[in-house]
Structures are given as structure tokens and as C-alpha cells.
Coordinates of C-alpha atoms in Angstrom, one line a residue:
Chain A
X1 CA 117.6 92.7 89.8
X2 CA 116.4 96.1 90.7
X3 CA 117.9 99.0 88.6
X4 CA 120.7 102.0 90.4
X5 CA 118.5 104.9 91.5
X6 CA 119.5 108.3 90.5
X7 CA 120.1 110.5 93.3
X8 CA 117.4 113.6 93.0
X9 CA 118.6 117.2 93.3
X10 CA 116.0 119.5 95.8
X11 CA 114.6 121.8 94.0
X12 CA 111.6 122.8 96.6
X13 CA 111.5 124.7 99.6
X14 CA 110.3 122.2 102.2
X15 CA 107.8 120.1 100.0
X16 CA 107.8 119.4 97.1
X17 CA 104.6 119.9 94.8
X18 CA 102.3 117.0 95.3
X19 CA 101.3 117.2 91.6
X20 CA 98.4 117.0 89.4
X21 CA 94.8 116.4 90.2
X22 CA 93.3 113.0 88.8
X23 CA 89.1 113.3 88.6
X24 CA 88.7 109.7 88.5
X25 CA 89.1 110.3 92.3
X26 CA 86.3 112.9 92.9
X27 CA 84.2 110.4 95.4
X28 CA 87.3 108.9 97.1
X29 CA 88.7 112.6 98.1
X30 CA 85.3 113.3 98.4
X31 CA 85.1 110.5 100.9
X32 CA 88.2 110.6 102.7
X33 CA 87.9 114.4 103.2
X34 CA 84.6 113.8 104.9
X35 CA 86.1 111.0 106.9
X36 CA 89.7 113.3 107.6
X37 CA 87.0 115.9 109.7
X38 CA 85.8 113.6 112.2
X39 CA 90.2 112.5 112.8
X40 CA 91.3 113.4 116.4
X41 CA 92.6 116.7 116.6
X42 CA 95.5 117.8 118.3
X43 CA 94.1 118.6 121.6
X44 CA 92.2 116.0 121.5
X45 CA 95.5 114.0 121.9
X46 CA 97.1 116.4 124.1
X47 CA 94.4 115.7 126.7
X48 CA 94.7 112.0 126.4
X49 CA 98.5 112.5 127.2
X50 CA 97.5 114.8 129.6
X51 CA 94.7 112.6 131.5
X52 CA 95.0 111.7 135.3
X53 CA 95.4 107.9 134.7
X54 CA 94.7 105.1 132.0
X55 CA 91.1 105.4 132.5
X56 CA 90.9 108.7 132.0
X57 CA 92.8 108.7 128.7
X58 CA 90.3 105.7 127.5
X59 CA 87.5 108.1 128.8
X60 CA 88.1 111.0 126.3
X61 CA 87.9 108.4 123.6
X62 CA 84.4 107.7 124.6
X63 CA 82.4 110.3 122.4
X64 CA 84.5 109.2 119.3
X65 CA 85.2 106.7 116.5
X66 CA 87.2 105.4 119.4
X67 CA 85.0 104.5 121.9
X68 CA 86.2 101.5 123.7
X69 CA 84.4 99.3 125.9
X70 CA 84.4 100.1 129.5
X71 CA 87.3 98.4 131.6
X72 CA 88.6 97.1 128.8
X73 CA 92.5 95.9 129.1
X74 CA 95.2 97.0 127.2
X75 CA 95.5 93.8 124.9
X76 CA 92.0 94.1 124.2
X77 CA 92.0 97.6 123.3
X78 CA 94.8 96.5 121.1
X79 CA 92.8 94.3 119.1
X80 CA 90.2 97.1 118.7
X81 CA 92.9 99.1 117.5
X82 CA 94.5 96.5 115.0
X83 CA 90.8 96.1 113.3
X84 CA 90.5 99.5 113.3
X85 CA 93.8 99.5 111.5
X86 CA 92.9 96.8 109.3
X87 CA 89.4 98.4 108.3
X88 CA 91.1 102.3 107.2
X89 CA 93.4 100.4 105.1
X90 CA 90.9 97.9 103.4
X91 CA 88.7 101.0 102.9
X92 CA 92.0 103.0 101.3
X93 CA 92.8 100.3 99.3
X94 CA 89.2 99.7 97.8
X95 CA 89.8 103.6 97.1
X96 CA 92.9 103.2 94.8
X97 CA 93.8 101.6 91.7
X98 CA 94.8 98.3 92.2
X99 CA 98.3 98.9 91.7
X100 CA 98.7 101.6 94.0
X101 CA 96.7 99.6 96.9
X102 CA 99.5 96.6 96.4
X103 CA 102.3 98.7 97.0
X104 CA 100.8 99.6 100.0
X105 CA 99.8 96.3 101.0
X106 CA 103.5 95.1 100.3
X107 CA 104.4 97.5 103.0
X108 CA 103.0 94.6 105.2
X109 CA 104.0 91.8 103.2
X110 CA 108.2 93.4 104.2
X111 CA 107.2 93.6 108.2
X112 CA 105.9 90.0 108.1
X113 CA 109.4 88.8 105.8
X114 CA 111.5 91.1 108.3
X115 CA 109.7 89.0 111.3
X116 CA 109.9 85.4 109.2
X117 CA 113.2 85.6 108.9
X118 CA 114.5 86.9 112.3
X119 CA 112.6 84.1 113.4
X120 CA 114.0 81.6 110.9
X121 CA 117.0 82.4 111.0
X122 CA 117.7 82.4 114.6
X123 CA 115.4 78.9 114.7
X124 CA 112.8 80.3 116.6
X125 CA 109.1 79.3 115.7
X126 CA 107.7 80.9 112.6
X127 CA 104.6 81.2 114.0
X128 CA 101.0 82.4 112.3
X129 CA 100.7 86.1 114.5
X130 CA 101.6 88.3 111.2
X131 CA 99.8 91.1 109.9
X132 CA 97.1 90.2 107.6
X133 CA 96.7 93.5 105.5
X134 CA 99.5 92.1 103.4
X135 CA 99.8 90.7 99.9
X136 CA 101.3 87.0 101.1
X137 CA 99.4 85.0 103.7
X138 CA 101.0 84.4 106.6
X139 CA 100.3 80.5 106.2
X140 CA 102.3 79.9 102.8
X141 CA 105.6 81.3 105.2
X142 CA 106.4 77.2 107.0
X143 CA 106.2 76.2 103.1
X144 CA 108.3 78.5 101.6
X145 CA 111.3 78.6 104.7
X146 CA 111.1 74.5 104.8
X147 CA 111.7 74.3 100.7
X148 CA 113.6 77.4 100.7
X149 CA 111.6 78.2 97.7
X150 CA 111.8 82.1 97.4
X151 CA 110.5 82.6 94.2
X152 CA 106.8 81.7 95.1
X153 CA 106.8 84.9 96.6
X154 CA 106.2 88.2 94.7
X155 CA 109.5 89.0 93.0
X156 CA 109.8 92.2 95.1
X157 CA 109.7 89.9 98.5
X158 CA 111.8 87.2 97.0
X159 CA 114.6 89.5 95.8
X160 CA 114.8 90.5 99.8
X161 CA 114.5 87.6 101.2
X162 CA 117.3 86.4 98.9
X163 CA 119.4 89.4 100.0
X164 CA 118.4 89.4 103.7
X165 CA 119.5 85.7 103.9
X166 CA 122.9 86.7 102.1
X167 CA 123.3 89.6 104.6
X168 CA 122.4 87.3 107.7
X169 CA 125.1 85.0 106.9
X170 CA 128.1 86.9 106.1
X171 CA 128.9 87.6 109.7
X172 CA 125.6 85.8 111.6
X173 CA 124.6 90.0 112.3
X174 CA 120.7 90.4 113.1
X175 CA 120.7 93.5 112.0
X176 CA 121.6 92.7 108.2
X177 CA 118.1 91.6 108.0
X178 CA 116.8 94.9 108.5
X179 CA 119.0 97.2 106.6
X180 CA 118.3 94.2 103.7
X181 CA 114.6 94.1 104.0
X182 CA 114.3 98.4 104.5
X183 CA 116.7 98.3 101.4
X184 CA 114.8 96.5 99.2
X185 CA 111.1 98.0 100.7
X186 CA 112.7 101.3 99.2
X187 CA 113.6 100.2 96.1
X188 CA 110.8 98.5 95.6
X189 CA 108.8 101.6 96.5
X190 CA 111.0 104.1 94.4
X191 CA 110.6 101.9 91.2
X192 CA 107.2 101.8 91.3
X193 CA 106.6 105.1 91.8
X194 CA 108.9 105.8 88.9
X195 CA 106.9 102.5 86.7
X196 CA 103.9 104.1 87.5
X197 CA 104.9 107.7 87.0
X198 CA 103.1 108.7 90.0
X199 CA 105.0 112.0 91.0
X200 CA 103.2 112.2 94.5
X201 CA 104.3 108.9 95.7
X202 CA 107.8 109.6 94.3
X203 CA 108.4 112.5 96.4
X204 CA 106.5 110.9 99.4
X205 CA 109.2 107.7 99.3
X206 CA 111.5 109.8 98.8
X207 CA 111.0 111.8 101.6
X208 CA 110.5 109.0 103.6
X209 CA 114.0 107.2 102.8
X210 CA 115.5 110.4 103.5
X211 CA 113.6 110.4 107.3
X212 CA 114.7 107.2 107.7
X213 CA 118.2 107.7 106.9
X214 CA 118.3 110.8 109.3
X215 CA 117.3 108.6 112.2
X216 CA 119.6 105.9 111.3
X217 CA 122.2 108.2 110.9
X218 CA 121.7 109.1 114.7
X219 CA 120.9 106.1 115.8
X220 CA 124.4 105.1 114.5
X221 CA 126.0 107.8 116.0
X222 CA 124.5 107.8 119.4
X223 CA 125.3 103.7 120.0
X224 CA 128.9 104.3 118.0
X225 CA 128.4 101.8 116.1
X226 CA 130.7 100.9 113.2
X227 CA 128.1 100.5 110.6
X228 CA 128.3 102.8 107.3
X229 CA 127.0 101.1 104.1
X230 CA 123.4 101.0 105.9
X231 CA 121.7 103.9 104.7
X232 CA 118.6 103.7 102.0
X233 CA 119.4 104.8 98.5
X234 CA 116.8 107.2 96.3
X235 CA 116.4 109.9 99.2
X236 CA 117.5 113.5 98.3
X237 CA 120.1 113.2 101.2
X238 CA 123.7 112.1 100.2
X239 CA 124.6 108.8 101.9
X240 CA 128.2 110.5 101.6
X241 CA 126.9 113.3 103.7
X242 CA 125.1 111.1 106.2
X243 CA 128.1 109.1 107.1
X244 CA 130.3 112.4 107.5
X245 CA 127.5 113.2 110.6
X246 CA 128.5 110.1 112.7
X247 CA 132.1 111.2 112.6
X248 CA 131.3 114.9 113.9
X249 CA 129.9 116.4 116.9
X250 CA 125.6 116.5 117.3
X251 CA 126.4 120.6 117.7
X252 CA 127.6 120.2 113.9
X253 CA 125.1 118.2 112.6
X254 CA 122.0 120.5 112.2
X255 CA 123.9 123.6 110.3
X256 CA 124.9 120.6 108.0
X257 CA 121.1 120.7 106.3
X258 CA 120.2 124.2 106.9
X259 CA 119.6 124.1 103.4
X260 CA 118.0 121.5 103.4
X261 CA 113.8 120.9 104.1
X262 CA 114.9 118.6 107.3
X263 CA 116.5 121.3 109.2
X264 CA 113.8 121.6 111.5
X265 CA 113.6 118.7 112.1
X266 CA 117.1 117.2 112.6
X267 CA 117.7 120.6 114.5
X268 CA 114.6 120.0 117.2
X269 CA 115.6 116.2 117.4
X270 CA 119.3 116.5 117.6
X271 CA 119.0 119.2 120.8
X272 CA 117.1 116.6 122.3
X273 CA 119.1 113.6 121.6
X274 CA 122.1 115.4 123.0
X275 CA 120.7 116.9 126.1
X276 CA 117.6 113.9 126.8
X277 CA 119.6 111.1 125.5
X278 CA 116.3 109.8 123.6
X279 CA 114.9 109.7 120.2
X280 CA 111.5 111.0 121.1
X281 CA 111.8 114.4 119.7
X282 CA 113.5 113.1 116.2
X283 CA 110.5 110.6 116.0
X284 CA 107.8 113.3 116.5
X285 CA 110.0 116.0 114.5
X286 CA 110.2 113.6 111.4
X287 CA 106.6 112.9 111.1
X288 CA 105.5 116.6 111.3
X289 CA 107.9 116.8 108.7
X290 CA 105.9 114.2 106.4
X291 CA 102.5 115.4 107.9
X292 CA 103.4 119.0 106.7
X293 CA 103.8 116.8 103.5
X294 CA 100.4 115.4 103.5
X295 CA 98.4 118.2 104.5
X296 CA 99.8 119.9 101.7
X297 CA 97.7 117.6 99.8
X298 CA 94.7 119.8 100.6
X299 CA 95.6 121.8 97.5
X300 CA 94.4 119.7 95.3
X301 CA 90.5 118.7 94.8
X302 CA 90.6 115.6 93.3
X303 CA 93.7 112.9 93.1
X304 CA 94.7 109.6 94.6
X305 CA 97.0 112.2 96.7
X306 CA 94.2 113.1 99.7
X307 CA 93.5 109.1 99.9
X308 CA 97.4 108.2 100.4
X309 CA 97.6 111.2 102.9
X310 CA 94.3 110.1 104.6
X311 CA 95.6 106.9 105.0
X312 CA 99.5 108.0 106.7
X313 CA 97.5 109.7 108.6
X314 CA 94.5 107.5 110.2
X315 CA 97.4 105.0 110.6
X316 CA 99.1 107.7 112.8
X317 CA 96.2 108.6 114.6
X318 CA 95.9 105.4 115.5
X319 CA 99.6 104.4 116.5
X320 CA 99.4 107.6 118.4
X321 CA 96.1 106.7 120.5
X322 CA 98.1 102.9 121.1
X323 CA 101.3 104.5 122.5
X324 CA 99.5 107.0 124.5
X325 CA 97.3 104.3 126.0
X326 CA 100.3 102.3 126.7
X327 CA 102.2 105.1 128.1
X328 CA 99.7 105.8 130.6
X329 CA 98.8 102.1 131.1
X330 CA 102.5 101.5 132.1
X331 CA 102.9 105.1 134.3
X332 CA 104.9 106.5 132.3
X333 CA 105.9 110.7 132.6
X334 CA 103.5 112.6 130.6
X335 CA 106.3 114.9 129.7
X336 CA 107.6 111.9 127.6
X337 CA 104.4 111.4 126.1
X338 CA 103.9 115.2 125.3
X339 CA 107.3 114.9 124.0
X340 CA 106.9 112.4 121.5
X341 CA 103.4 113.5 120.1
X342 CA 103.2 117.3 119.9
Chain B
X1 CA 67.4 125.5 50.0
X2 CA 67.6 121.6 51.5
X3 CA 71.6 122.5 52.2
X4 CA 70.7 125.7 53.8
X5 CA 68.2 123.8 56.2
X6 CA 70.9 121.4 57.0
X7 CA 72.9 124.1 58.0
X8 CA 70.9 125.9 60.2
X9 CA 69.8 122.6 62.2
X10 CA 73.3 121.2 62.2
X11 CA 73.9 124.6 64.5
X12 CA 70.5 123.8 66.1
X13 CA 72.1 120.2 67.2
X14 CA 75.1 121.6 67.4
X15 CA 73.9 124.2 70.5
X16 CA 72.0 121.4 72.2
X17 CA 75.0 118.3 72.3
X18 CA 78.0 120.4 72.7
X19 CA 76.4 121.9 76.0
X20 CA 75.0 119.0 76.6
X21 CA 78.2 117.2 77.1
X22 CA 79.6 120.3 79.3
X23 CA 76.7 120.0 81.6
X24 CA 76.7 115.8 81.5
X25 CA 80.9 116.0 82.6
X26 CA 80.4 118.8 84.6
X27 CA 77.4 116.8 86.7
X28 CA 79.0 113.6 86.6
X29 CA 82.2 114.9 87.9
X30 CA 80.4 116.9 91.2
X31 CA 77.8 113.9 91.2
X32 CA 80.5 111.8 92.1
X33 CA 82.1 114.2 94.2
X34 CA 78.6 114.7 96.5
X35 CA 78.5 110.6 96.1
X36 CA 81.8 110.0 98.0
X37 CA 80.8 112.8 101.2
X38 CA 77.2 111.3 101.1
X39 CA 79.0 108.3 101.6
X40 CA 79.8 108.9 105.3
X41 CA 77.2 112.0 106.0
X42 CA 74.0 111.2 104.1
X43 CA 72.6 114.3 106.5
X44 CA 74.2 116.4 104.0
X45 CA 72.0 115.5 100.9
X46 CA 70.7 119.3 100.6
X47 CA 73.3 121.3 100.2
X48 CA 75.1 118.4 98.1
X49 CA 71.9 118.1 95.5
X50 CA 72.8 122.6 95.3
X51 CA 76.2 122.2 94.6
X52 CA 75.6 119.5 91.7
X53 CA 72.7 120.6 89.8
X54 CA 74.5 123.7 89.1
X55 CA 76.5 122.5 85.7
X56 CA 72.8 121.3 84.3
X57 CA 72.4 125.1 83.7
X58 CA 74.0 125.0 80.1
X59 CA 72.6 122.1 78.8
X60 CA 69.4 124.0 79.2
X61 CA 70.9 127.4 77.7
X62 CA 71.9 125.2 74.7
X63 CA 68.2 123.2 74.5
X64 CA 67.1 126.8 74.6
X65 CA 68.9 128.3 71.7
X66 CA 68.0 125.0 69.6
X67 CA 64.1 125.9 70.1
X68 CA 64.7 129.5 69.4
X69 CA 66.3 128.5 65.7
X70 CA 63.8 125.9 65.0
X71 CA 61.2 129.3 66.0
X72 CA 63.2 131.4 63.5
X73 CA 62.5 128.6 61.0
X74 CA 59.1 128.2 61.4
X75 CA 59.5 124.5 61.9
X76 CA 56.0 123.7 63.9
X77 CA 54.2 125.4 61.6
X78 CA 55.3 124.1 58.1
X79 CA 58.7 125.7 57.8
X80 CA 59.8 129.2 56.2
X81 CA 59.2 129.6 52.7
X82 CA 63.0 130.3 51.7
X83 CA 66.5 130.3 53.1
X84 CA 69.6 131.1 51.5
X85 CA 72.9 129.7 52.8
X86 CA 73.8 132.9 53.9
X87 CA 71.4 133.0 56.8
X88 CA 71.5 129.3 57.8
X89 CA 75.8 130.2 58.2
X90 CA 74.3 133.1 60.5
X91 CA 71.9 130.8 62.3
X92 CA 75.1 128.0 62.4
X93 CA 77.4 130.8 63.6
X94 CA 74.4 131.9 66.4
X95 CA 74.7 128.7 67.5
X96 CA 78.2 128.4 68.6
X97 CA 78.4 131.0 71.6
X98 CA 76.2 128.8 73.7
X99 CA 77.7 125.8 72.6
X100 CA 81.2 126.1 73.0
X101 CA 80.5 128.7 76.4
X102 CA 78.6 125.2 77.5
X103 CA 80.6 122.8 77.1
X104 CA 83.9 124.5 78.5
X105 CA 82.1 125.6 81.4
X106 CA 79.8 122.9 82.1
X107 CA 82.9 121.3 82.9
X108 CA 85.0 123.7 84.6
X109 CA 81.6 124.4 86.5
X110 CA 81.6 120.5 87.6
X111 CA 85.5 120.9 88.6
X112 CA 84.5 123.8 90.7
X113 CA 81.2 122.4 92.2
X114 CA 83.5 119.4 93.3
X115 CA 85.8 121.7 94.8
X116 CA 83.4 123.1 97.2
X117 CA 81.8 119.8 97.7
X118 CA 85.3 118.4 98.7
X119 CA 85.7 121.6 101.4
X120 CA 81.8 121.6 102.1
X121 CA 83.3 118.2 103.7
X122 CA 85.6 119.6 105.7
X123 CA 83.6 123.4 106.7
X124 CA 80.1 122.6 105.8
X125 CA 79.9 126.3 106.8
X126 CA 81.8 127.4 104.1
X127 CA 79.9 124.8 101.2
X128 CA 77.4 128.1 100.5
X129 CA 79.5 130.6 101.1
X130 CA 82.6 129.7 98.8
X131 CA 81.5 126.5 97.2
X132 CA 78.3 128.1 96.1
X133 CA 79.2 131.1 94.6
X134 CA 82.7 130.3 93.1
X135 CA 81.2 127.6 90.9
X136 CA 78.0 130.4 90.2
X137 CA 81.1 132.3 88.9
X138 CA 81.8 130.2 86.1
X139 CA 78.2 130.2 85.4
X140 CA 78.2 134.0 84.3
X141 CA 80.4 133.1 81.4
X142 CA 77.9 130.3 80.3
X143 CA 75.2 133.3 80.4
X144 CA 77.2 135.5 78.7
X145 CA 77.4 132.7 75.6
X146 CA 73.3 132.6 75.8
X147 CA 72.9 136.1 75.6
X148 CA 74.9 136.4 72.7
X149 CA 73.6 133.6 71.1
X150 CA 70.3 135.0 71.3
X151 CA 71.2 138.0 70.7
X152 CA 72.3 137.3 67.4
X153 CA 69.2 134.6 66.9
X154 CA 66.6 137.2 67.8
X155 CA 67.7 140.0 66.2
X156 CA 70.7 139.8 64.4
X157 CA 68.9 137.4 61.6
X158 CA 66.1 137.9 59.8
X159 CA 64.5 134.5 57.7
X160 CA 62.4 135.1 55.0

């Protein structure tokens, strides 16, 4: 079973340090600094979001990394996208030490599980269309769910499954899955961090359970939901504190973490929520936060830090240039696309 | 005599391998660094090769010092007639500026050459500007090591 995490005390100003520098890494930062110049910069985003029409957003791709064949569809440009995924991860990966690389790949292993089961469990077909950056193959899935045999899988998989399934069944909620599988993704990423002494990714799962747990937290509030016990542990945010915010008003909420590194954030995408009725603001707000996070990694001139941030990053980048595209295949307001991505 | 001999060529070796290593880290840590950017922008091999052949400086300070003692001993051309132990210790002790100048900043040199490598692959601009001269920084104490050295080689000692 996994061990009680120890809830850390901030003792930083908005990051944390991103700790030492590693030379073993000197050609991957090397590399991935040379490959971070040619990322899209923010205007360069802007004016996709800002473009007349679809084919003018694919347009200002054309000089790039991006280019995209002309008249290409949406679900083709998607597939571009997902190999492009597919090849900055492979190329990240190659860059780490192994065991680094497989808690990244398991990050894919706990979307396909989260997907499996939903699918399982409400007796839908499994299906084969699952992410193939992962540790499991997709194909072992039919064997596993018909023999219910869990404990083929990597122990940090089977341990969710096992809870997920538990979860799923104690009132038939869809939902359990998720807060089961996120739950044990976390763990599983905190105690690794910690096995590995790795101070870096520590403070980056860290920061991540505790952006996670913001946006639940809102989530929760805005759709008044009953749910408490849902929140991530290992994040320096109190659970205790988080489930205090549903019960107050969204006015309250932000002067609640003014000492805390997310007030920026929560106080941008709280505004928002309460006067737009929409997330978009928290979503953008929380990854500047973790951005700020990654650039910081610039400090250093050698590490495995500048390869995790280059890869966050690059799979940002190219989420971003997917939603835009889809924004403005669908019609939809630029404002709400300028909202979400600056 | 043979133990004063070994002396004085033990700080011979001593100047050559000790800077050696410093320049041998300090290449193989920007080599690697100038590896990874090449990687993706092999346009950029100039200014690359000029930020990594600067730790190979003190190896050659320290290969330097080891000819001027085996000078001060005569050795290609039959070797001094006496030496007390007195004098190899000073030729041992002349030895150790260059050497341990080297090999500290042979590698703080490479740390500093992969620095500006590492920016040089974000502001190519800037790889001359600050790469350049902030790892030619370090090299002033590694000159400072062989003028001492030498110093004390040339003049301070007197064999024979």
C-alpha cells in the first residue's frame, strides 16, 4: 500500500528553488534549450487566436515546426498533432534516466486506466484508441478486465485500478473513478519523487496537486456539489482549508491564500468564474502559475530540470495550437480563446 | 641523488596529469554541452568548437611547466651533475601552482563554457559576448598558476 504523505510547510515566495544542477545532462539541456528557441512565442499564439477564420490560424503555422498541409481537416491536423506529441515525449524520455522517463510515461498509462475503466465499468466497448506513449499496451487491457487480473499491471496501476473499482461500486458514482485514479497518479508521483530524491520533481508534483485541488475546489463549489473527501493529498494546500472555500462566498475565497504563491492565480480565476460563469481564466491562470515554475528552470545550466520543463511545455504548446484550431474551426469568440490562452 | 630525481619529476608529472585532468573534465563537460545544441543546429559548429577548446588551455600550461623542469634538469642532454633534495622539494613545490590552478579551473572553465553554450542556444548573439569572456575569466586564474610556476622554475631555483 502506498505510505501517508506529510503535508509540506511553504517556505518560498512563489517557487520554490528548482535545485541542483546534474552535468550528466549537459547535451540534453544543451539540446532542449536549442530546441525551446524555435517554441511558439506568445504572439505567435495570440495571432492564431486572433486570425480571421480557421484557415488563417492554420496559415501562421505555415513557416514553423507546425506547418500543416494545405486544406487539411481538423481530424487530420489532429493526428499531426498527436505524432507531434508522441515524438517530443519519445525524444524527452530518451533524454532522462530511465526512471524518470517511466514516471512520465505512467502519466499515460493512468489516462488509458481512467478511460478502461469508465468504459468497463459502464459495459461499454474497451476498445484499442488509447494513448500509446504509455508504459502498458493498450492490447493487454480485454485480458486483464476479462480475468480481472490487476496485478499484471505495474503495481502503481494495479493499486488504482483496485481502488477505482472499490470507489465505482460503493454508490455506482462515475466520478469515483476519477478522484481514485488522480489519487493514486499523485501518490504515485509524490513517492517517487521522494524514492528518487529528486527535489525538482517534488516541488513540481507538488505544485501540481495543489493546482488541481484549487480547480476542484471550484469546480465543487460552482456545481454545489456535496463532495468533500476528493481533494489530492501531498500539495502544500490544506485539504481542510480547501473544503472551508466551498462553504464561503467566491468574494472570500482569494484573500484566503494571499499568502500563499496561488493568489494570483485563484484571485484572476475566481473574478472570472463569478462574473463569466467559466473556468477559462482559472485554467490559463494555473498554468502561468506552473510555467512561471518551469521557466525558472533557466537558472540552472545543466540538470534533468530544463528537459522536464521543455517537455510541460512543448506538450502545452501543442494542446494550445489544438484548442485554438478547434476554437476557430468551430466559430467560436475569440475573446474566449484570448481568454483561456494569454 | 636518485631520490632527489624522483622528486623533482614526480612534480614534473605531477604538473602535466593534474592539469590534464582539469582540461580533460572541463572539455568533456562543454564537449558535451556543444554536442547536444549541434544536435539540432549543426550551422552553429564555429562558435561551439570557441567555446570548448577553451579548458584545453591548462593542460598545456601544465605540459609546459613539465618541459621547463626537465630543462632545469638537463634531461636531453645527460642530466645535471648533482641535486640535493632540497632543490628537487623546490622543483616539486614549483610544480604545484600550475597543477592544482589547472585542474580546479579546467573544470570550472568547462562548467562555465557549458553555460554559455547552453545560452549561445537560446541568444547566439550573446554566445561571444558573455559565453566567451565569462569562461576567459576563469582562465586568468589558470594563468596566474603558470606564471607563478615559472616564476619560481626560472628563477627562483638554481640546479647545480
Amino acid at each position: 500500500m502506498f505510505e501517508m504523505i506529510e503535508q509540506p510547510v511553504v517556505n518560498f515566495h512563489l517557487y520554490p528553488s528548482v535545485g541542483e544542477e546534474d552535468w550528466r545532462y549537459c547535451f540534453a539541456t544543451a539540446e532542449v534549450r536549442t530546441l525551446g528557441a524555435g517554441m511558439l512565442s506568445k504572439t505567435e499564439l495570440l495571432n492564431m487566436a486572433n486570425a480571421v477564420d480557421f484557415a488563417d490560424a492554420v496559415d501562421l503555422l505555415s513557416s514553423g515546426e507546425y506547418a500543416l498541409p494545405a486544406r487539411a481537416d481538423l481530424a487530420e491536423i489532429e493526428n499531426i498533432l498527436l505524432v507531434k506529441r508522441s515524438e517530443v515525449r519519445k525524444l524527452a524520455c530518451g533524454l532522462m534516466d530511465e526512471s524518470i522517463a517511466e514516471l512520465f510515461e505512467a502519466r499515460d498509462d493512468f489516462a488509458n486506466m481512467r478511460l478502461a475503466l469508465r468504459r468497463t465499468l459502464t459495459d461499454k466497448e474497451l476498445g484499442l484508441d488509447y494513448s500509446g506513449d504509455g508504459n502498458v499496451a493498450a492490447e493487454r487491457f480485454e485480458d486483464i478486465f476479462a480475468r480481472e487480473d490487476y496485478y499484471s499491471l505495474p503495481f502503481y496501476l494495479a493499486e488504482a485500478v483496485e481502488e477505482a473499482v472499490l470507489g465505482y461500486y460503493q454508490n455506482k458514482d462515475i466520478r469515483q473513478i476519477d478522484y481514485a485514479i488522480d489519487s493514486a497518479h499523485a501518490r504515485h508521483n509524490i513517492a517517487t519523487a521522494q524514492r528518487l530524491e529528486n527535489h525538482f520533481l517534488l516541488e513540481l508534483f507538488r505544485m501540481q496537486i495543489d493546482l488541481t485541488n484549487i480547480r476542484t475546489m471550484l469546480r465543487l463549489k460552482f456545481t454545489e456539489s456535496q463532495l468533500r473527501d476528493v481533494f489530492l493529498a501531498g500539495g502544500y494546500i490544506d485539504p481542510r482549508r480547501l473544503k472551508h472555500c466551498i462553504e464561503i462566498d467566491y468574494e472570500a475565497i482569494a484573500p484566503l491564500f494571499i499568502a500563499s504563491p496561488y493568489y494570483p492565480a485563484i484571485e484572476q480565476g475566481v473574478s472570472y468564474l463569478a462574473a463569466e460563469k467559466s473556468f477559462l481564466k482559472l485554467e490559463s491562470c494555473c498554468w502561468e502559475h506552473l510555467e512561471g515554475f518551469l521557466d525558472s528552470t533557466d537558472q540552472i545550466s545543466a540538470g534533468i530540470q530544463p528537459v522536464i520543463a521543455y517537455l510541460l511545455k512543448k506538450e502545452n504548446e501543442i494542446r494550445t495550437v489544438r484548442l485554438i484550431l478547434t476554437a476557430k474551426k468551430n466559430f467560436l469568440d475569440t475573446k474566449l480563446i484570448l481568454d483561456r490562452i494569454s | 641523488m636518485d631520490y632527489a630525481m624522483a622528486i623533482a619529476l614526480a612534480g614534473a608529472a605531477i604538473a602535466t596529469f593534474m592539469a590534464g585532468i582539469g582540461s580533460s573534465i572541463g572539455l568533456g563537460i562543454a564537449g558535451r554541452a556543444a554536442a547536444g545544441v549541434l544536435a539540432e543546429k549543426p550551422e552553429r559548429y564555429g562558435l561551439m568548437t570557441l567555446l570548448v577548446v577553451l579548458p584545453s588551455t591548462q593542460g598545456i600550461y601544465g605540459f609546459v611547466i613539465s618541459l621547463f623542469v626537465m630543462l632545469k634538469l638537463n634531461m636531453f642532454g645527460g642530466g645535471v651533475d648533482s641535486l640535493s633534495i632540497a632543490t628537487a622539494c623546490q622543483l616539486f613545490a614549483g610544480c604545484l601552482p600550475v597543477a592544482v590552478a589547472g585542474l580546479f579551473s579546467g573544470i570550472h572553465q568547462g562548467k562555465a563554457c557549458a553555460g554559455g553554450i547552453v545560452m549561445a542556444a537560446k541568444r547566439p548573439d550573446m554566445g561571444i559576448k558573455a559565453g566567451l569572456v565569462y569562461a576567459a575569466l576563469v582562465e586568468f586564474y589558470a594563468i596566474l598558476g603558470f606564471l607563478v610556476s615559472l616564476l619560481i622554475i626560472m628563477i627562483g631555483i638554481t640546479v647545480g
